[in-house]
Amino acid sequence: MKKIKQFFLFLVFLIMFAGLSTSESNAQDYYYLNGYQTGGTTGTNATLDCDGIIIYRTLTVVEINGNNEGFWITDGSNVLARYWNSNDAEALYLKFEPGTYYVYPNLRAGQSEASVQLVFQEF
């Protein structure tokens, strides 16, 4: 009887552990990078704002949102990519390696505020 109880407890523990590890590996965490441009006119006297994102493992862009006429992505010192269409779908599925990144939107003609949001996910 004692062996059956021990086996049963072991089996319960094993099932719980398997369930926890499965739920962790299936977790779909999203990461967000938001950039803004305000004031000024297109290309002059504008204020850029982005807190940046530090990526520790490869992430993929799965969604792009915002009110913009395209956007650009930097690593803080170099422009890595430029997109010229609003929420440009060409940036979807772009992979980002570990590092620090920033994104800034382009203003439309006559627009005084613009925003862009990149949504990342690990695959």
PDB file of C-alpha atoms in Angstrom:
ATOM      1  CA  MET A   1       0.000   0.000   0.000  1.00  0.00           C
ATOM      2  CA  LYS A   2       2.878   2.333   0.853  1.00  0.00           C
ATOM      3  CA  LYS A   3       4.434   1.766  -2.596  1.00  0.00           C
ATOM      4  CA  ILE A   4       1.144   2.626  -4.297  1.00  0.00           C
ATOM      5  CA  LYS A   5       0.916   5.920  -2.370  1.00  0.00           C
ATOM      6  CA  GLN A   6       4.514   6.773  -3.248  1.00  0.00           C
ATOM      7  CA  PHE A   7       3.909   5.916  -6.897  1.00  0.00           C
ATOM      8  CA  PHE A   8       0.697   7.978  -6.911  1.00  0.00           C
ATOM      9  CA  LEU A   9       2.468  11.009  -5.380  1.00  0.00           C
ATOM     10  CA  PHE A  10       5.329  10.657  -7.848  1.00  0.00           C
ATOM     11  CA  LEU A  11       2.841  10.471 -10.734  1.00  0.00           C
ATOM     12  CA  VAL A  12       0.965  13.579  -9.508  1.00  0.00           C
ATOM     13  CA  PHE A  13       4.256  15.483  -9.155  1.00  0.00           C
ATOM     14  CA  LEU A  14       5.341  14.419 -12.646  1.00  0.00           C
ATOM     15  CA  ILE A  15       2.049  15.516 -14.203  1.00  0.00           C
ATOM     16  CA  MET A  16       2.173  18.880 -12.397  1.00  0.00           C
ATOM     17  CA  PHE A  17       5.762  19.482 -13.504  1.00  0.00           C
ATOM     18  CA  ALA A  18       4.954  18.544 -17.091  1.00  0.00           C
ATOM     19  CA  GLY A  19       1.961  20.901 -17.057  1.00  0.00           C
ATOM     20  CA  LEU A  20       3.990  23.817 -15.727  1.00  0.00           C
ATOM     21  CA  SER A  21       6.810  23.385 -18.207  1.00  0.00           C
ATOM     22  CA  THR A  22       4.336  23.037 -21.083  1.00  0.00           C
ATOM     23  CA  SER A  23       2.456  26.193 -20.131  1.00  0.00           C
ATOM     24  CA  GLU A  24       5.723  28.154 -19.882  1.00  0.00           C
ATOM     25  CA  SER A  25       6.957  27.031 -23.276  1.00  0.00           C
ATOM     26  CA  ASN A  26       3.606  27.895 -24.872  1.00  0.00           C
ATOM     27  CA  ALA A  27       3.471  31.353 -23.302  1.00  0.00           C
ATOM     28  CA  GLN A  28       3.215  33.993 -26.000  1.00  0.00           C
ATOM     29  CA  ASP A  29       4.730  37.118 -24.463  1.00  0.00           C
ATOM     30  CA  TYR A  30       4.510  40.330 -26.432  1.00  0.00           C
ATOM     31  CA  TYR A  31       7.018  43.181 -26.256  1.00  0.00           C
ATOM     32  CA  TYR A  32       6.272  46.742 -27.347  1.00  0.00           C
ATOM     33  CA  LEU A  33       8.426  49.525 -28.765  1.00  0.00           C
ATOM     34  CA  ASN A  34       6.719  52.924 -29.049  1.00  0.00           C
ATOM     35  CA  GLY A  35       8.037  56.017 -30.787  1.00  0.00           C
ATOM     36  CA  TYR A  36       6.630  59.526 -31.195  1.00  0.00           C
ATOM     37  CA  GLN A  37       7.346  62.675 -33.164  1.00  0.00           C
ATOM     38  CA  THR A  38       5.700  65.979 -32.226  1.00  0.00           C
ATOM     39  CA  GLY A  39       5.854  69.610 -33.250  1.00  0.00           C
ATOM     40  CA  GLY A  40       7.717  71.230 -36.040  1.00  0.00           C
ATOM     41  CA  THR A  41       7.119  70.507 -39.682  1.00  0.00           C
ATOM     42  CA  THR A  42       8.211  67.538 -41.705  1.00  0.00           C
ATOM     43  CA  GLY A  43      11.962  67.231 -41.285  1.00  0.00           C
ATOM     44  CA  THR A  44      12.523  70.366 -39.153  1.00  0.00           C
ATOM     45  CA  ASN A  45      12.250  71.379 -35.488  1.00  0.00           C
ATOM     46  CA  ALA A  46      10.423  68.189 -34.455  1.00  0.00           C
ATOM     47  CA  THR A  47      10.794  66.431 -31.113  1.00  0.00           C
ATOM     48  CA  LEU A  48      11.483  62.699 -31.129  1.00  0.00           C
ATOM     49  CA  ASP A  49      10.608  60.452 -28.195  1.00  0.00           C
ATOM     50  CA  CYS A  50      11.274  56.743 -27.677  1.00  0.00           C
ATOM     51  CA  ASP A  51      12.349  54.949 -24.495  1.00  0.00           C
ATOM     52  CA  GLY A  52      13.854  52.143 -26.542  1.00  0.00           C
ATOM     53  CA  ILE A  53      13.806  48.435 -25.900  1.00  0.00           C
ATOM     54  CA  ILE A  54      16.602  46.135 -24.790  1.00  0.00           C
ATOM     55  CA  ILE A  55      16.243  42.729 -26.409  1.00  0.00           C
ATOM     56  CA  TYR A  56      17.960  39.738 -24.806  1.00  0.00           C
ATOM     57  CA  ARG A  57      16.876  37.045 -27.285  1.00  0.00           C
ATOM     58  CA  THR A  58      15.782  37.135 -30.909  1.00  0.00           C
ATOM     59  CA  LEU A  59      12.333  38.688 -31.316  1.00  0.00           C
ATOM     60  CA  THR A  60      10.156  39.061 -34.415  1.00  0.00           C
ATOM     61  CA  VAL A  61       7.896  41.985 -35.371  1.00  0.00           C
ATOM     62  CA  VAL A  62       4.330  40.632 -35.482  1.00  0.00           C
ATOM     63  CA  GLU A  63       2.317  43.864 -35.602  1.00  0.00           C
ATOM     64  CA  ILE A  64       2.781  47.540 -36.469  1.00  0.00           C
ATOM     65  CA  ASN A  65       0.421  50.278 -35.263  1.00  0.00           C
ATOM     66  CA  GLY A  66       0.318  54.042 -35.225  1.00  0.00           C
ATOM     67  CA  ASN A  67      -0.505  57.267 -36.987  1.00  0.00           C
ATOM     68  CA  ASN A  68       2.470  57.871 -39.270  1.00  0.00           C
ATOM     69  CA  GLU A  69       3.810  58.124 -42.781  1.00  0.00           C
ATOM     70  CA  GLY A  70       6.400  55.417 -42.280  1.00  0.00           C
ATOM     71  CA  PHE A  71       9.086  55.081 -39.617  1.00  0.00           C
ATOM     72  CA  TRP A  72      12.734  54.356 -39.026  1.00  0.00           C
ATOM     73  CA  ILE A  73      14.542  51.998 -36.652  1.00  0.00           C
ATOM     74  CA  THR A  74      17.891  52.758 -35.008  1.00  0.00           C
ATOM     75  CA  ASP A  75      20.288  51.176 -32.564  1.00  0.00           C
ATOM     76  CA  GLY A  76      20.922  54.585 -31.006  1.00  0.00           C
ATOM     77  CA  SER A  77      23.687  55.582 -33.367  1.00  0.00           C
ATOM     78  CA  ASN A  78      22.893  54.031 -36.764  1.00  0.00           C
ATOM     79  CA  VAL A  79      19.685  53.938 -38.793  1.00  0.00           C
ATOM     80  CA  LEU A  80      19.070  50.229 -39.377  1.00  0.00           C
ATOM     81  CA  ALA A  81      15.943  50.420 -41.544  1.00  0.00           C
ATOM     82  CA  ARG A  82      13.594  53.009 -43.072  1.00  0.00           C
ATOM     83  CA  TYR A  83       9.993  52.485 -44.128  1.00  0.00           C
ATOM     84  CA  TRP A  84       8.021  55.047 -46.103  1.00  0.00           C
ATOM     85  CA  ASN A  85       4.424  53.799 -45.866  1.00  0.00           C
ATOM     86  CA  SER A  86       2.044  54.095 -42.929  1.00  0.00           C
ATOM     87  CA  ASN A  87       2.599  51.100 -40.623  1.00  0.00           C
ATOM     88  CA  ASP A  88       4.569  49.535 -43.459  1.00  0.00           C
ATOM     89  CA  ALA A  89       3.874  45.796 -43.615  1.00  0.00           C
ATOM     90  CA  GLU A  90       7.335  45.215 -45.123  1.00  0.00           C
ATOM     91  CA  ALA A  91       8.671  45.393 -41.557  1.00  0.00           C
ATOM     92  CA  LEU A  92       6.458  42.510 -40.420  1.00  0.00           C
ATOM     93  CA  TYR A  93       8.415  39.397 -39.467  1.00  0.00           C
ATOM     94  CA  LEU A  94      11.627  41.414 -39.257  1.00  0.00           C
ATOM     95  CA  LYS A  95      13.882  39.695 -36.709  1.00  0.00           C
ATOM     96  CA  PHE A  96      15.751  41.641 -34.041  1.00  0.00           C
ATOM     97  CA  GLU A  97      18.856  40.132 -32.471  1.00  0.00           C
ATOM     98  CA  PRO A  98      19.875  40.987 -28.891  1.00  0.00           C
ATOM     99  CA  GLY A  99      20.617  44.688 -28.546  1.00  0.00           C
ATOM    100  CA  THR A 100      18.985  48.061 -27.904  1.00  0.00           C
ATOM    101  CA  TYR A 101      16.581  49.526 -30.446  1.00  0.00           C
ATOM    102  CA  TYR A 102      14.555  52.707 -31.011  1.00  0.00           C
ATOM    103  CA  VAL A 103      11.779  53.518 -33.477  1.00  0.00           C
ATOM    104  CA  TYR A 104      10.552  56.916 -34.697  1.00  0.00           C
ATOM    105  CA  PRO A 105       7.605  57.778 -36.955  1.00  0.00           C
ATOM    106  CA  ASN A 106       7.618  60.041 -39.998  1.00  0.00           C
ATOM    107  CA  LEU A 107       5.170  62.950 -39.974  1.00  0.00           C
ATOM    108  CA  ARG A 108       2.638  63.186 -42.793  1.00  0.00           C
ATOM    109  CA  ALA A 109       2.426  66.516 -44.618  1.00  0.00           C
ATOM    110  CA  GLY A 110       0.563  68.919 -42.327  1.00  0.00           C
ATOM    111  CA  GLN A 111       0.675  66.494 -39.389  1.00  0.00           C
ATOM    112  CA  SER A 112       1.971  67.811 -36.041  1.00  0.00           C
ATOM    113  CA  GLU A 113       2.046  64.483 -34.131  1.00  0.00           C
ATOM    114  CA  ALA A 114       2.881  60.969 -35.228  1.00  0.00           C
ATOM    115  CA  SER A 115       3.242  57.633 -33.467  1.00  0.00           C
ATOM    116  CA  VAL A 116       4.449  54.138 -34.231  1.00  0.00           C
ATOM    117  CA  GLN A 117       4.333  50.925 -32.215  1.00  0.00           C
ATOM    118  CA  LEU A 118       6.219  47.750 -33.056  1.00  0.00           C
ATOM    119  CA  VAL A 119       4.904  44.602 -31.374  1.00  0.00           C
ATOM    120  CA  PHE A 120       7.434  41.783 -30.951  1.00  0.00           C
ATOM    121  CA  GLN A 121       7.066  38.131 -30.118  1.00  0.00           C
ATOM    122  CA  GLU A 122       9.545  35.315 -29.555  1.00  0.00           C
ATOM    123  CA  PHE A 123       9.158  32.279 -31.815  1.00  0.00           C
TER     124      PHE A 123
END
